[in-house]
Coordinates of C-alpha atoms in Angstrom, one line a residue:
Chain U
M1 CA -98.9 1.9 22.6
L2 CA -98.5 -0.7 19.9
N3 CA -97.0 -4.0 20.8
P4 CA -93.6 -4.0 19.2
L5 CA -93.7 -7.7 18.9
A6 CA -96.8 -7.7 16.8
L7 CA -94.6 -7.8 13.7
V8 CA -94.2 -11.6 13.5
S9 CA -97.6 -12.4 12.3
E10 CA -97.7 -9.2 10.3
G11 CA -94.5 -10.2 8.5
A12 CA -96.0 -13.4 7.3
D13 CA -98.8 -11.5 5.5
A14 CA -96.3 -9.2 3.8
C15 CA -94.6 -12.3 2.5
A16 CA -97.5 -13.0 0.2
D17 CA -97.2 -9.5 -1.1
A18 CA -96.0 -10.0 -4.7
H19 CA -94.4 -6.7 -5.5
V20 CA -92.1 -6.8 -2.5
A21 CA -90.0 -9.4 -4.3
D22 CA -89.8 -7.1 -7.3
A23 CA -88.1 -4.5 -5.1
C24 CA -85.0 -6.7 -5.0
V25 CA -82.6 -4.8 -7.2
P26 CA -80.5 -7.2 -9.3
D27 CA -77.0 -6.4 -8.3
A28 CA -74.0 -8.6 -8.8
H29 CA -72.6 -8.6 -5.3
V30 CA -75.6 -8.1 -3.1
A31 CA -78.4 -10.0 -4.9
D32 CA -78.3 -12.7 -2.3
T33 CA -78.6 -10.3 0.6
C34 CA -82.2 -9.5 -0.4
V35 CA -84.3 -9.7 2.7
P36 CA -87.3 -11.8 2.3
A37 CA -90.4 -9.7 2.9
A38 CA -91.3 -11.9 5.9
H39 CA -88.1 -10.6 7.5
V40 CA -89.1 -7.0 7.3
P41 CA -89.0 -6.1 11.0
G42 CA -91.7 -3.7 12.1
T43 CA -95.2 -3.4 13.5
A44 CA -98.7 -3.7 12.1
A45 CA -100.3 -0.6 10.5
P46 CA -97.1 1.2 9.7
L47 CA -96.8 4.9 9.5
L48 CA -93.5 4.6 7.7
E49 CA -92.3 1.5 5.9
L50 CA -89.0 1.1 4.1
R51 CA -88.6 -1.8 1.7
E52 CA -85.1 -2.6 0.6
Y53 CA -84.3 1.1 0.5
S54 CA -80.8 1.6 -0.9
L55 CA -78.8 4.7 -1.6
R56 CA -75.7 5.2 -3.8
L57 CA -73.6 8.0 -4.9
R58 CA -74.5 8.8 -8.5
R59 CA -70.9 9.8 -9.3
D60 CA -69.1 6.5 -8.8
G61 CA -71.8 4.2 -7.5
T62 CA -70.4 4.1 -4.0
G63 CA -73.0 2.3 -1.8
L64 CA -74.2 4.2 1.2
L65 CA -77.3 2.3 2.3
D66 CA -78.0 -1.3 1.5
K67 CA -81.5 -2.6 1.4
V68 CA -82.7 -1.1 4.6
S69 CA -86.1 -2.4 5.5
F70 CA -88.2 -1.6 8.6
R71 CA -91.6 -0.4 9.7
L72 CA -92.5 2.2 12.2
G73 CA -95.9 2.4 13.8
T74 CA -98.0 5.3 15.1
G75 CA -96.8 6.4 18.5
E76 CA -93.7 4.3 18.4
I77 CA -90.3 5.5 19.4
V78 CA -87.7 3.5 17.5
G79 CA -84.0 3.9 18.1
L80 CA -81.5 3.8 15.2
I81 CA -78.1 2.9 16.7
G82 CA -74.6 2.8 15.3
E83 CA -71.3 4.6 15.3
S84 CA -70.6 7.7 13.3
G85 CA -70.3 6.8 9.6
C86 CA -72.8 3.9 9.7
G87 CA -75.3 5.8 7.7
K88 CA -77.8 6.8 10.4
T89 CA -78.0 10.5 9.6
L90 CA -77.8 9.8 5.9
L91 CA -80.9 7.6 6.2
A92 CA -82.8 10.3 8.1
L93 CA -81.8 13.0 5.6
S94 CA -82.8 10.8 2.8
L95 CA -86.1 9.9 4.3
I96 CA -87.1 13.5 4.7
R97 CA -85.8 14.1 1.2
L98 CA -83.3 16.7 2.1
L99 CA -80.5 15.2 0.0
E100 CA -79.6 16.8 -3.4
P101 CA -81.4 14.3 -5.7
N102 CA -78.8 14.8 -8.5
L103 CA -76.0 13.4 -6.4
F104 CA -77.7 10.1 -5.3
T105 CA -79.5 7.2 -6.8
V106 CA -82.2 5.5 -4.8
A107 CA -83.6 2.0 -5.0
G108 CA -86.4 0.3 -3.1
Q109 CA -89.6 1.9 -1.7
V110 CA -90.5 4.2 1.1
F111 CA -94.2 4.1 2.1
W112 CA -95.7 6.9 4.1
R113 CA -99.1 5.7 5.3
G114 CA -99.3 3.4 2.4
E115 CA -98.1 5.8 -0.3
D116 CA -94.7 5.5 -2.0
I117 CA -93.1 8.9 -1.3
L118 CA -90.3 8.3 -3.8
A119 CA -92.9 8.9 -6.5
W120 CA -94.2 12.2 -5.0
P121 CA -93.6 15.4 -6.9
E122 CA -91.6 18.2 -5.1
K123 CA -94.8 20.2 -4.4
R124 CA -96.3 17.3 -2.4
L125 CA -93.0 16.9 -0.5
I126 CA -93.0 20.6 0.4
S127 CA -96.4 20.4 2.0
W128 CA -95.5 17.1 3.8
R129 CA -92.0 18.0 5.0
G130 CA -92.2 20.0 8.3
K131 CA -95.9 19.3 8.6
E132 CA -96.3 15.5 8.8
L133 CA -92.7 14.7 9.2
A134 CA -90.3 16.9 11.1
M135 CA -86.6 16.7 12.0
I136 CA -84.4 17.9 14.8
F137 CA -80.7 18.0 14.7
Q138 CA -77.8 17.4 17.1
E139 CA -76.5 21.0 17.3
P140 CA -79.5 23.4 17.6
M141 CA -77.4 26.5 17.2
T142 CA -76.5 25.6 13.6
S143 CA -80.2 25.0 12.7
L144 CA -81.6 28.2 14.3
N145 CA -81.2 31.5 12.6
P146 CA -79.0 33.7 14.7
V147 CA -80.6 37.0 13.6
W148 CA -84.2 36.0 14.1
R149 CA -86.0 36.1 17.4
V150 CA -87.1 32.6 18.7
G151 CA -90.8 33.5 18.4
A152 CA -90.5 34.4 14.7
Q153 CA -88.7 31.1 14.0
V154 CA -91.4 29.0 15.6
A155 CA -94.2 31.2 13.9
E156 CA -92.5 30.8 10.5
A157 CA -92.8 27.0 10.7
I158 CA -96.5 27.4 11.6
R159 CA -97.3 29.9 8.9
L160 CA -95.6 27.7 6.2
H161 CA -98.2 25.0 6.8
Q162 CA -101.2 26.5 8.4
P163 CA -103.5 29.2 7.0
V164 CA -103.2 31.6 10.0
G165 CA -102.4 35.2 10.3
V166 CA -99.3 36.7 12.0
K167 CA -101.0 37.2 15.4
E168 CA -102.5 33.8 15.5
A169 CA -99.2 32.2 14.5
A170 CA -97.5 34.0 17.3
S171 CA -100.0 32.7 19.8
L172 CA -99.6 29.2 18.4
A173 CA -95.9 29.5 18.6
C174 CA -96.2 30.5 22.2
Q175 CA -98.3 27.4 22.9
A176 CA -95.8 25.2 21.1
L177 CA -93.0 26.6 23.3
R178 CA -95.1 26.0 26.4
Q179 CA -95.7 22.4 25.2
A180 CA -91.9 22.0 24.9
A181 CA -91.8 22.8 28.7
V182 CA -90.3 26.2 28.4
A183 CA -90.9 28.1 31.7
A184 CA -91.6 31.6 30.4
P185 CA -92.5 31.3 26.7
E186 CA -93.6 34.9 26.3
R187 CA -90.2 36.1 27.3
L188 CA -88.4 33.5 25.2
M189 CA -90.3 34.5 22.1
R190 CA -88.4 37.8 22.1
Q191 CA -85.0 36.3 22.7
Y192 CA -82.3 35.4 20.2
P193 CA -80.8 31.9 20.0
H194 CA -77.4 33.0 21.3
E195 CA -79.0 34.1 24.5
L196 CA -80.2 30.6 25.3
S197 CA -78.5 27.6 26.9
G198 CA -78.0 24.4 24.9
G199 CA -80.9 22.7 26.5
L200 CA -83.3 25.6 25.9
R201 CA -82.2 25.8 22.3
Q202 CA -83.0 22.1 21.8
R203 CA -86.5 22.7 23.4
V204 CA -87.0 25.5 20.8
M205 CA -86.1 23.0 18.1
L206 CA -88.6 20.5 19.5
A207 CA -91.2 23.3 19.6
I208 CA -90.6 24.1 16.0
A209 CA -90.7 20.4 15.0
M210 CA -93.9 19.9 17.1
A211 CA -95.6 23.1 16.0
N212 CA -97.6 21.5 13.2
R213 CA -98.4 18.3 15.1
P214 CA -96.3 16.0 12.9
R215 CA -96.9 12.3 12.9
L216 CA -93.2 11.5 12.9
I217 CA -90.1 13.3 14.2
L218 CA -86.7 12.3 13.1
A219 CA -84.4 13.2 16.0
D220 CA -80.8 13.0 15.0
E221 CA -78.6 12.8 18.1
P222 CA -80.8 15.4 19.9
T223 CA -79.1 15.0 23.2
T224 CA -75.5 14.3 22.3
A225 CA -74.3 17.9 22.6
L226 CA -76.0 18.3 26.0
D227 CA -75.0 17.7 29.6
V228 CA -76.4 14.5 31.3
S229 CA -78.9 16.4 33.4
I230 CA -80.2 18.4 30.4
Q231 CA -80.2 15.2 28.3
A232 CA -82.4 13.5 30.9
Q233 CA -84.9 16.4 30.7
I234 CA -85.1 16.3 26.9
L235 CA -85.7 12.6 26.9
E236 CA -88.5 13.0 29.5
L237 CA -89.9 15.7 27.2
M238 CA -89.9 13.4 24.2
L239 CA -91.8 10.7 26.1
R240 CA -94.3 13.3 27.3
L241 CA -94.9 14.7 23.8
R242 CA -95.5 11.2 22.5
E243 CA -98.1 10.7 25.2
E244 CA -99.8 14.0 24.5
T245 CA -99.7 14.0 20.7
G246 CA -99.3 10.4 19.7
A247 CA -96.3 11.3 17.5
S248 CA -93.8 8.7 16.6
F249 CA -90.0 9.3 16.9
L250 CA -87.1 7.8 15.0
L251 CA -84.3 8.5 17.5
I252 CA -80.8 8.4 16.1
T253 CA -78.1 7.9 18.7
H254 CA -74.8 6.1 19.3
D255 CA -75.7 5.7 23.0
L256 CA -77.4 2.5 23.8
A257 CA -78.3 3.8 27.3
V258 CA -80.4 6.6 25.7
V259 CA -82.2 3.9 23.7
A260 CA -82.8 1.9 26.8
E261 CA -84.4 4.9 28.4
V262 CA -86.9 5.9 25.8
C263 CA -87.2 3.5 22.8
D264 CA -89.8 0.8 22.2
R265 CA -87.7 -0.9 19.5
A266 CA -84.3 -0.4 18.1
L267 CA -82.4 -1.0 14.9
V268 CA -78.7 -1.4 14.9
M269 CA -76.9 -0.2 11.8
Y270 CA -73.4 -1.0 10.6
A271 CA -71.8 0.1 7.4
G272 CA -75.0 1.1 5.7
R273 CA -77.0 -1.9 6.7
V274 CA -79.4 -2.8 9.5
V275 CA -77.8 -5.7 11.2
E276 CA -80.1 -6.3 14.2
A277 CA -83.7 -5.3 15.0
A278 CA -85.6 -6.1 18.2
A279 CA -87.7 -4.7 21.0
T280 CA -85.4 -2.6 23.2
R281 CA -85.4 -4.9 26.2
D282 CA -84.8 -7.9 24.1
L283 CA -81.9 -6.2 22.3
L284 CA -80.2 -5.0 25.4
D285 CA -80.7 -8.2 27.5
T286 CA -79.8 -10.7 24.7
P287 CA -78.0 -8.9 21.9
R288 CA -77.3 -11.4 19.2
H289 CA -75.1 -9.5 16.8
W290 CA -71.4 -9.2 17.8
Y291 CA -71.5 -5.5 16.9
T292 CA -74.4 -4.8 19.2
R293 CA -72.5 -6.8 21.9
G294 CA -69.4 -4.7 21.4
L295 CA -71.3 -1.5 21.6
L296 CA -73.0 -2.6 24.8
A297 CA -69.7 -3.7 26.4
S298 CA -68.0 -0.4 25.6
L299 CA -70.5 1.6 27.6
P300 CA -69.0 2.7 30.9
G301 CA -71.7 1.7 33.5
L302 CA -71.9 3.2 36.9
D303 CA -70.6 0.0 38.6
G304 CA -67.5 -1.0 36.6
E305 CA -63.9 -0.1 37.2
G306 CA -60.7 0.1 35.1
R307 CA -60.4 -0.5 31.4
L308 CA -63.4 -1.1 29.1
P309 CA -63.7 -3.8 26.5
V310 CA -63.6 -2.0 23.1
I311 CA -64.4 -2.8 19.5
P312 CA -61.1 -2.6 17.8
G313 CA -60.7 -0.2 14.8
A314 CA -63.3 2.1 13.4
V315 CA -66.1 2.2 10.9
P316 CA -64.7 2.2 7.4
A317 CA -65.4 4.9 4.8
P318 CA -68.4 4.1 2.5
A319 CA -66.0 3.2 -0.3
Q320 CA -64.6 0.5 1.9
Y321 CA -67.9 -1.0 3.1
N322 CA -67.7 -4.7 2.6
W323 CA -71.1 -5.7 1.3
R324 CA -69.8 -8.9 -0.3
G325 CA -69.8 -10.3 3.1
C326 CA -70.7 -9.1 6.5
G327 CA -69.7 -5.4 6.8
F328 CA -68.6 -6.0 10.4
A329 CA -66.3 -9.0 9.6
G330 CA -63.2 -6.9 9.6
R331 CA -63.6 -5.8 13.3
C332 CA -65.4 -8.9 14.6
R333 CA -63.5 -11.1 17.0
R334 CA -65.7 -14.0 16.1
A335 CA -65.4 -13.7 12.3
L336 CA -65.3 -16.9 10.4
P337 CA -63.6 -17.2 7.0
R338 CA -67.0 -17.0 5.2
C339 CA -68.0 -13.8 7.0
G340 CA -65.9 -11.7 4.7
R341 CA -67.2 -13.4 1.6
E342 CA -70.8 -14.3 2.0
P343 CA -73.5 -11.8 3.1
P344 CA -75.1 -13.1 6.2
P345 CA -78.9 -13.8 5.9
W346 CA -81.5 -12.4 8.1
S347 CA -82.5 -14.9 10.8
D348 CA -85.4 -14.8 13.2
V349 CA -84.1 -15.6 16.7
G350 CA -87.5 -15.3 18.3
A351 CA -90.2 -12.8 19.3
G352 CA -89.5 -10.4 16.5
H353 CA -85.8 -10.3 17.1
W354 CA -84.0 -10.3 13.8
V355 CA -80.2 -10.5 13.3
R356 CA -77.9 -10.7 10.3
C357 CA -75.0 -12.7 11.3
H358 CA -73.5 -16.0 10.2
A359 CA -72.7 -17.0 13.8
P360 CA -75.0 -15.0 16.1
A361 CA -74.2 -14.9 19.8
Chain S
M1 CA -46.5 16.0 49.6
P2 CA -49.2 16.4 47.0
L3 CA -48.1 17.4 43.5
L4 CA -50.9 20.0 43.2
E5 CA -52.4 22.0 46.0
V6 CA -55.2 24.4 45.2
E7 CA -56.4 26.7 48.0
A8 CA -59.4 29.0 48.1
L9 CA -59.1 29.6 44.4
R10 CA -61.4 32.3 43.0
K11 CA -62.0 33.7 39.6
Y12 CA -64.5 36.6 39.1
Y13 CA -65.3 38.0 35.7
R14 CA -66.7 41.4 35.3
G15 CA -70.3 41.5 34.1
R16 CA -71.2 43.7 31.2
G17 CA -72.0 47.2 32.5
R18 CA -72.5 48.5 29.1
W19 CA -76.1 49.5 29.4
R20 CA -75.9 50.6 33.1
P21 CA -72.7 52.4 33.5
G22 CA -71.5 52.5 37.1
K23 CA -73.3 49.4 38.0
E24 CA -70.7 46.8 37.5
R25 CA -71.5 43.2 38.4
L26 CA -68.9 40.6 39.3
I27 CA -69.7 37.1 38.1
P28 CA -68.1 34.3 40.2
A29 CA -67.0 31.6 37.8
V30 CA -64.9 29.8 40.4
D31 CA -65.8 30.7 44.0
G32 CA -63.3 29.5 46.5
I33 CA -62.4 26.0 45.8
S34 CA -59.6 23.9 47.4
F35 CA -58.2 20.5 46.7
Q36 CA -55.1 18.4 46.6
V37 CA -53.9 15.9 44.0
E38 CA -51.2 13.4 44.7
E39 CA -48.7 12.6 42.0
G40 CA -49.9 9.7 39.8
S41 CA -53.5 10.1 40.8
A42 CA -56.5 11.6 39.0
L43 CA -59.0 14.1 40.1
G44 CA -62.3 14.2 38.2
L45 CA -64.2 17.4 38.1
V46 CA -67.8 17.0 37.2
G47 CA -70.8 19.3 36.9
E48 CA -72.9 20.8 34.2
S49 CA -72.0 23.4 31.7
G50 CA -71.3 26.7 33.4
C51 CA -70.3 25.3 36.8
G52 CA -66.7 26.5 36.5
K53 CA -65.0 23.2 35.9
T54 CA -63.3 24.4 32.7
T55 CA -62.3 27.7 34.3
T56 CA -60.7 25.7 37.1
G57 CA -58.6 23.8 34.6
R58 CA -57.5 26.9 32.9
L59 CA -56.6 28.6 36.1
I60 CA -54.3 25.7 37.1
L61 CA -52.5 25.9 33.8
R62 CA -52.3 29.7 34.2
L63 CA -54.2 30.3 31.0
E64 CA -56.3 32.6 33.2
T65 CA -55.2 34.7 36.2
P66 CA -57.1 33.9 39.4
T67 CA -58.8 36.7 41.3
A68 CA -57.6 35.2 44.6
G69 CA -56.2 32.0 46.1
S70 CA -53.1 30.0 45.6
I71 CA -51.9 27.1 43.4
R72 CA -48.8 25.2 44.4
F73 CA -47.2 22.7 42.1
D74 CA -44.6 20.4 43.6
G75 CA -44.3 22.8 46.5
Q76 CA -43.7 26.0 44.4
D77 CA -46.2 28.8 44.1
I78 CA -46.9 28.9 40.4
L79 CA -48.8 32.1 40.5
A80 CA -45.5 33.8 41.4
L81 CA -43.7 32.4 38.4
R82 CA -42.6 34.9 35.7
G83 CA -40.5 34.9 32.5
E84 CA -38.2 32.0 31.9
R85 CA -39.3 30.1 35.0
L86 CA -42.9 30.2 34.0
R87 CA -42.0 29.0 30.5
S88 CA -40.1 26.1 31.9
W89 CA -42.9 25.2 34.3
R90 CA -45.4 25.2 31.5
Q91 CA -43.7 22.0 30.1
Q92 CA -44.8 20.2 33.2
A93 CA -48.5 20.9 32.8
Q94 CA -50.3 20.3 29.6
M95 CA -53.9 20.3 28.3
V96 CA -56.1 18.1 26.2
F97 CA -59.1 19.8 24.7
Q98 CA -62.6 18.7 24.0
D99 CA -62.7 19.3 20.3
P100 CA -59.4 18.2 18.7
Q101 CA -60.6 19.5 15.4
A102 CA -60.6 23.0 16.8
S103 CA -57.2 22.7 18.5
L104 CA -55.2 21.3 15.7
H105 CA -53.9 23.5 12.9
P106 CA -55.6 22.4 9.6
A107 CA -52.5 23.1 7.6
M108 CA -50.0 21.2 9.8
T109 CA -49.6 17.5 9.4
V110 CA -50.0 15.2 12.4
G111 CA -46.3 14.8 12.7
E112 CA -45.6 18.6 12.6
A113 CA -48.3 19.2 15.2
I114 CA -46.9 16.7 17.6
A115 CA -43.3 17.9 17.1
E116 CA -44.1 21.6 17.4
P117 CA -43.9 21.9 21.2
L118 CA -40.5 20.4 21.1
A119 CA -39.2 23.1 18.8
Y120 CA -40.1 25.7 21.5
H121 CA -39.1 23.9 24.6
S122 CA -36.2 21.6 23.7
A123 CA -32.9 21.7 22.1
L124 CA -33.6 18.7 19.9
S125 CA -32.7 18.8 16.2
R126 CA -35.4 18.6 13.5
R127 CA -34.5 14.9 13.0
E128 CA -34.7 14.1 16.7
R129 CA -38.0 15.9 17.0
E130 CA -39.4 13.9 14.2
E131 CA -38.1 10.7 15.8
R132 CA -39.7 11.7 19.1
A133 CA -43.0 12.5 17.3
R134 CA -43.1 9.0 15.8
E135 CA -42.6 7.4 19.2
L136 CA -45.4 9.5 20.6
L137 CA -47.7 8.5 17.7
A138 CA -47.0 4.8 18.5
E139 CA -47.6 5.5 22.2
V140 CA -51.1 6.8 21.6
G141 CA -51.9 3.9 19.3
L142 CA -51.7 5.4 15.9
E143 CA -49.9 3.8 13.0
T144 CA -47.0 5.7 11.4
V145 CA -48.9 6.2 8.2
Y146 CA -50.8 9.0 9.9
F147 CA -47.6 10.9 10.4
H148 CA -48.0 12.9 7.2
R149 CA -51.7 13.2 7.2
F150 CA -53.7 16.3 8.0
P151 CA -56.2 16.5 10.9
Q152 CA -59.2 16.7 8.6
E153 CA -58.2 13.3 7.1
L154 CA -58.6 11.7 10.5
S155 CA -61.6 10.4 12.4
G156 CA -62.7 12.1 15.7
G157 CA -61.0 9.4 17.8
Q158 CA -57.8 9.5 15.8
R159 CA -57.7 13.3 16.2
Q160 CA -58.1 13.1 19.9
R161 CA -55.2 10.6 20.0
V162 CA -53.1 13.3 18.2
G163 CA -54.3 15.9 20.7
I164 CA -53.0 13.6 23.5
A165 CA -49.7 12.8 21.8
R166 CA -49.1 16.6 21.4
A167 CA -49.9 17.2 25.1
L168 CA -47.4 14.4 26.0
S169 CA -44.6 15.6 23.8
L170 CA -42.9 17.5 26.6
N171 CA -43.2 14.7 29.1
P172 CA -45.6 16.7 31.4
R173 CA -46.3 15.5 34.9
L174 CA -49.8 17.0 35.0
L175 CA -52.4 16.7 32.3
V176 CA -55.6 18.8 32.4
A177 CA -58.1 17.0 30.1
D178 CA -61.2 19.1 29.4
E179 CA -64.1 16.9 28.3
P180 CA -61.8 14.9 26.1
L181 CA -64.4 12.2 25.3
S182 CA -67.6 14.3 24.9
A183 CA -67.2 14.9 21.2
L184 CA -66.7 11.2 20.5
D185 CA -68.9 8.2 19.8
V186 CA -69.5 5.8 22.8
S187 CA -67.4 3.1 21.2
I188 CA -64.5 5.5 20.5
Q189 CA -64.9 7.0 24.0
A190 CA -64.1 3.6 25.4
Q191 CA -60.9 3.4 23.3
I192 CA -59.7 6.8 24.4
L193 CA -60.7 6.2 28.0
N194 CA -58.5 3.1 28.0
L195 CA -55.7 5.1 26.5
F196 CA -55.9 7.6 29.4
I197 CA -55.9 4.7 31.9
D198 CA -52.8 3.2 30.2
L199 CA -50.9 6.4 30.2
K200 CA -51.7 7.0 33.8
E201 CA -50.2 3.7 34.7
R202 CA -47.3 3.8 32.3
R203 CA -46.2 7.4 32.8
R204 CA -47.4 7.9 36.4
L205 CA -49.3 10.9 35.0
T206 CA -51.4 13.1 37.2
Y207 CA -54.8 14.1 35.8
I208 CA -57.4 16.8 36.3
F209 CA -60.1 15.1 34.3
I210 CA -63.0 17.4 33.5
S211 CA -66.3 15.7 32.5
H212 CA -70.0 15.7 32.9
N213 CA -70.1 12.0 32.8
L214 CA -69.7 10.3 36.2
A215 CA -69.5 6.8 34.6
V216 CA -66.3 7.8 32.8
V217 CA -64.8 9.5 35.8
R218 CA -65.4 6.4 37.9
R219 CA -63.1 4.3 35.7
L220 CA -60.2 6.7 35.6
C221 CA -60.2 8.9 38.7
D222 CA -59.1 8.4 42.2
Q223 CA -61.1 11.2 43.7
V224 CA -64.0 13.2 42.4
G225 CA -65.0 16.8 42.9
V226 CA -68.6 17.8 42.1
M227 CA -68.9 21.5 41.1
Y228 CA -72.0 23.6 41.2
E229 CA -72.2 27.3 40.5
G230 CA -68.4 27.8 41.0
R231 CA -68.2 25.8 44.2
L232 CA -67.0 22.4 45.1
V233 CA -70.1 20.9 46.7
E234 CA -68.6 17.5 47.2
L235 CA -65.0 16.1 47.1
Q236 CA -64.6 12.4 47.8
P237 CA -62.5 9.3 46.9
V238 CA -64.2 7.8 43.9
G239 CA -65.5 4.7 45.7
D240 CA -67.1 6.6 48.5
L241 CA -68.8 9.1 46.1
F242 CA -70.5 6.3 44.3
R243 CA -71.3 4.3 47.4
A244 CA -72.6 7.3 49.4
P245 CA -73.1 10.5 47.5
G246 CA -73.3 13.2 50.1
H247 CA -74.7 16.2 48.3
P248 CA -78.3 16.2 46.8
Y249 CA -76.8 17.6 43.6
T250 CA -74.4 14.7 43.2
R251 CA -77.4 12.3 43.6
A252 CA -79.3 14.3 41.0
L253 CA -76.3 14.0 38.6
L254 CA -76.1 10.2 39.2
R255 CA -79.8 9.9 38.6
A256 CA -79.6 11.8 35.3
I257 CA -77.2 9.3 33.7
P258 CA -79.1 7.2 31.2
R259 CA -79.0 3.5 32.1
L260 CA -79.3 0.3 30.2
E261 CA -81.9 -0.8 32.7
G262 CA -84.0 2.1 31.3
R263 CA -86.1 3.4 34.1
R264 CA -87.8 6.2 32.2
R265 CA -90.1 4.0 30.1
E266 CA -91.6 2.0 32.9

């Protein structure tokens, strides 16, 4: 596995990279929030790299993602944390290019093994999506076809990307299901999604995602709809699949404990921005952003009693995101007067731990 | 005397005999469970999907009819209640559901939804009902601006607050909450959990709190029942259960909870 802390020296190289600076989009409010290239958190030899990736609604220019930069290495599991409405799912959907292009404007760059995918034609995307990059969703029932048998749905994903016949696809599908730790794959192949439990459905989704041996899987809250015991099984399975296939995962979740269990590194998002990035242990032991601290404190541990400390309020709607200052200032107990007005700069607080806060903890 | 006494409660559903007529199977959803809950205390029911915890909650509220067993509320046998007496008892026991989006009418404003139970169960005028709904809204921590909003304009946490306000509108003594936090973000879960704790203290409410998350149950409940395949495999005061879980299944459930210490990666 890659050392998640390797990014520090790597970041310095990227600093010399001239065209990174060009990626800074001139924009009245947010020009000064441009992350210097050296501050791009990530690892060496990235599989995926985002440079100041921004997303807006075309209709009225509402900002949805603001200059998101990070790298993800081969075989890494990176957690993307934040509450609903922070832009996590949107980021994933936009990375796999599933958003209707006419509705959004995009800025910045997204590199897939060194190539800027934003420049790719649709044809190239179709052969890449589902083959090299796959996605699994929170509620498997809504992504499985209710009138198709499971076997046919796994085989479909295989036949779309591999030149195999019906029979061979079926046997590959069976293998994929076995790899996803399904006890009796032959029987499951003939069943319909409604006959399966939630955990089994999520295993089918994983089997479909893994069927073409992708390099990266975007997992959007894959365990949130499941019971704790089933959640534990799916997390174990993700770790095993990473070992066996070397695939990377971008795991989207609002549960820091899930991140603690499986992720190598984690990014914390708030109001369309990444606000903290660090190795998991580092992030959980010494969170520096007040938002991360609030999220951690609000987790009911197994040893506490009584009321929990909470973050007051809720994530604003995108139209109310405050990008003139720190997006979290409105809910932050430690907010200074300037927090609402000046965008906080990225600061390196050591060992590849980056935080965007005027007064980090 | 305990407020709620459940004894040897059973609920069997008929299996589908469609393809094999004559061979009817009975599926035990709840298979002989007994417990008592004191007034003002909370019982947590934990277990995985399909273990019968939701059915137990529905049986207590008489939303389902038990196959066998008895349920006594404040000393009276509620399974024997009929007609007007059943109707008036229903005010005393209310339910909070997992998915507030699914249990709130999309064409009713928040205020109307909260005031609706009062129209059926009280003699209050329209004015008084509205007044009461506003008080309830404040009690669950929502600003009055939400009074005229529709459920789909609210966030998940706000909708769950409305669900709770609606359940409280008739001043019930018992609240059955079925996975009320599971559909919410962790940070919002904490807010709603605190609300449940506050209401318990302020109103001396009695809870049956159904959840698969033992960490949440620990903070709210006084005793915990662990269910597996329709049976109560363990029933203990909350402190004892966490200190010394007796049943292997309880230990497995405790192990499954993801922890910040993160043992899986090492």
